[in-house]
């Protein structure tokens, strides 16, 4: 079970990192915090949709998977934001 949650965390972390990196390229001088929150909410909605459709393929909705997805997305977004800010 821990391995499953780690996969959710890492997968959504990568998605969050790539999303924030892309936002940073497109919005060079603008504040990225609104983009951070907007991207996180969008990823949370996608994760909720993904978990909600699990019964179609014989799996089950798990709140802990959703929590791992949300945490991974936030960490990935934050890591990219910190790197972008540090690079100037």
Tab-separated table of C-alpha atoms in Angstrom:
chain	number	residue	atom	x	y	z
A	1	UNK	CA	0.000	0.000	0.000
A	2	UNK	CA	2.837	2.403	0.780
A	3	UNK	CA	4.310	1.759	-2.665
A	4	UNK	CA	0.934	2.599	-4.263
A	5	UNK	CA	0.733	5.907	-2.412
A	6	UNK	CA	4.330	6.713	-3.335
A	7	UNK	CA	3.488	6.132	-7.005
A	8	UNK	CA	0.531	8.531	-6.723
A	9	UNK	CA	2.730	11.116	-4.990
A	10	UNK	CA	5.544	10.861	-7.543
A	11	UNK	CA	3.217	10.787	-10.559
A	12	UNK	CA	1.286	13.870	-9.567
A	13	UNK	CA	4.503	15.498	-8.371
A	14	UNK	CA	5.901	15.176	-11.878
A	15	UNK	CA	2.696	16.533	-13.347
A	16	UNK	CA	2.785	19.477	-10.941
A	17	UNK	CA	6.432	20.212	-11.687
A	18	UNK	CA	5.889	20.151	-15.460
A	19	UNK	CA	2.798	22.330	-15.157
A	20	UNK	CA	4.490	25.017	-13.065
A	21	UNK	CA	7.593	24.974	-15.269
A	22	UNK	CA	5.374	25.588	-18.296
A	23	UNK	CA	3.501	28.383	-16.517
A	24	UNK	CA	6.806	29.992	-15.554
A	25	UNK	CA	8.008	29.993	-19.161
A	26	UNK	CA	4.787	31.602	-20.351
A	27	UNK	CA	4.474	34.157	-17.532
A	28	UNK	CA	8.037	35.345	-17.055
A	29	UNK	CA	7.436	38.451	-14.960
A	30	UNK	CA	3.938	37.855	-13.633
A	31	UNK	CA	3.237	36.429	-10.202
A	32	UNK	CA	3.064	32.654	-10.338
A	33	UNK	CA	1.046	32.176	-7.140
A	34	UNK	CA	-2.363	32.461	-8.870
A	35	UNK	CA	-1.102	29.928	-11.398
A	36	UNK	CA	0.052	27.689	-8.568
A	37	UNK	CA	-3.368	27.597	-6.953
A	38	UNK	CA	-5.228	27.315	-10.246
A	39	UNK	CA	-3.022	24.452	-11.399
A	40	UNK	CA	-3.368	22.676	-8.054
A	41	UNK	CA	-7.163	22.916	-8.156
A	42	UNK	CA	-7.191	21.643	-11.758
A	43	UNK	CA	-4.989	18.684	-10.796
A	44	UNK	CA	-7.149	17.978	-7.775
A	45	UNK	CA	-10.239	17.913	-10.010
A	46	UNK	CA	-8.474	15.533	-12.398
A	47	UNK	CA	-7.420	13.286	-9.501
A	48	UNK	CA	-11.001	13.265	-8.210
A	49	UNK	CA	-12.269	12.308	-11.666
A	50	UNK	CA	-9.599	9.610	-11.939
A	51	UNK	CA	-10.508	8.121	-8.563
A	52	UNK	CA	-14.245	8.371	-9.288
A	53	UNK	CA	-13.905	6.302	-12.456
A	54	UNK	CA	-11.932	3.493	-10.785
A	55	UNK	CA	-15.017	1.242	-10.357
A	56	UNK	CA	-15.377	1.083	-14.150
A	57	UNK	CA	-12.210	-1.023	-14.311
A	58	UNK	CA	-12.870	-3.060	-11.170
A	59	UNK	CA	-10.921	-0.913	-8.730
A	60	UNK	CA	-12.210	1.246	-5.902
A	61	UNK	CA	-12.177	4.918	-4.942
A	62	UNK	CA	-9.660	5.607	-2.176
A	63	UNK	CA	-9.458	8.876	-0.284
A	64	UNK	CA	-5.846	8.101	0.568
A	65	UNK	CA	-4.986	7.954	-3.159
A	66	UNK	CA	-6.640	11.328	-3.644
A	67	UNK	CA	-4.654	12.731	-0.703
A	68	UNK	CA	-1.401	11.377	-2.168
A	69	UNK	CA	-2.286	12.898	-5.556
A	70	UNK	CA	-3.041	16.304	-4.025
A	71	UNK	CA	0.126	16.252	-1.928
A	72	UNK	CA	2.309	15.205	-4.854
A	73	UNK	CA	0.826	17.887	-7.093
A	74	UNK	CA	1.437	20.589	-4.478
A	75	UNK	CA	5.015	19.446	-3.871
A	76	UNK	CA	5.793	19.317	-7.593
A	77	UNK	CA	4.302	22.754	-8.176
A	78	UNK	CA	6.188	24.188	-5.213
A	79	UNK	CA	9.512	22.627	-6.217
A	80	UNK	CA	9.279	24.064	-9.727
A	81	UNK	CA	8.214	27.443	-8.352
A	82	UNK	CA	11.208	27.544	-6.011
A	83	UNK	CA	13.631	26.576	-8.785
A	84	UNK	CA	12.190	29.175	-11.159
A	85	UNK	CA	12.362	31.900	-8.508
A	86	UNK	CA	15.920	30.975	-7.602
A	87	UNK	CA	17.057	31.107	-11.215
A	88	UNK	CA	15.583	34.576	-11.528
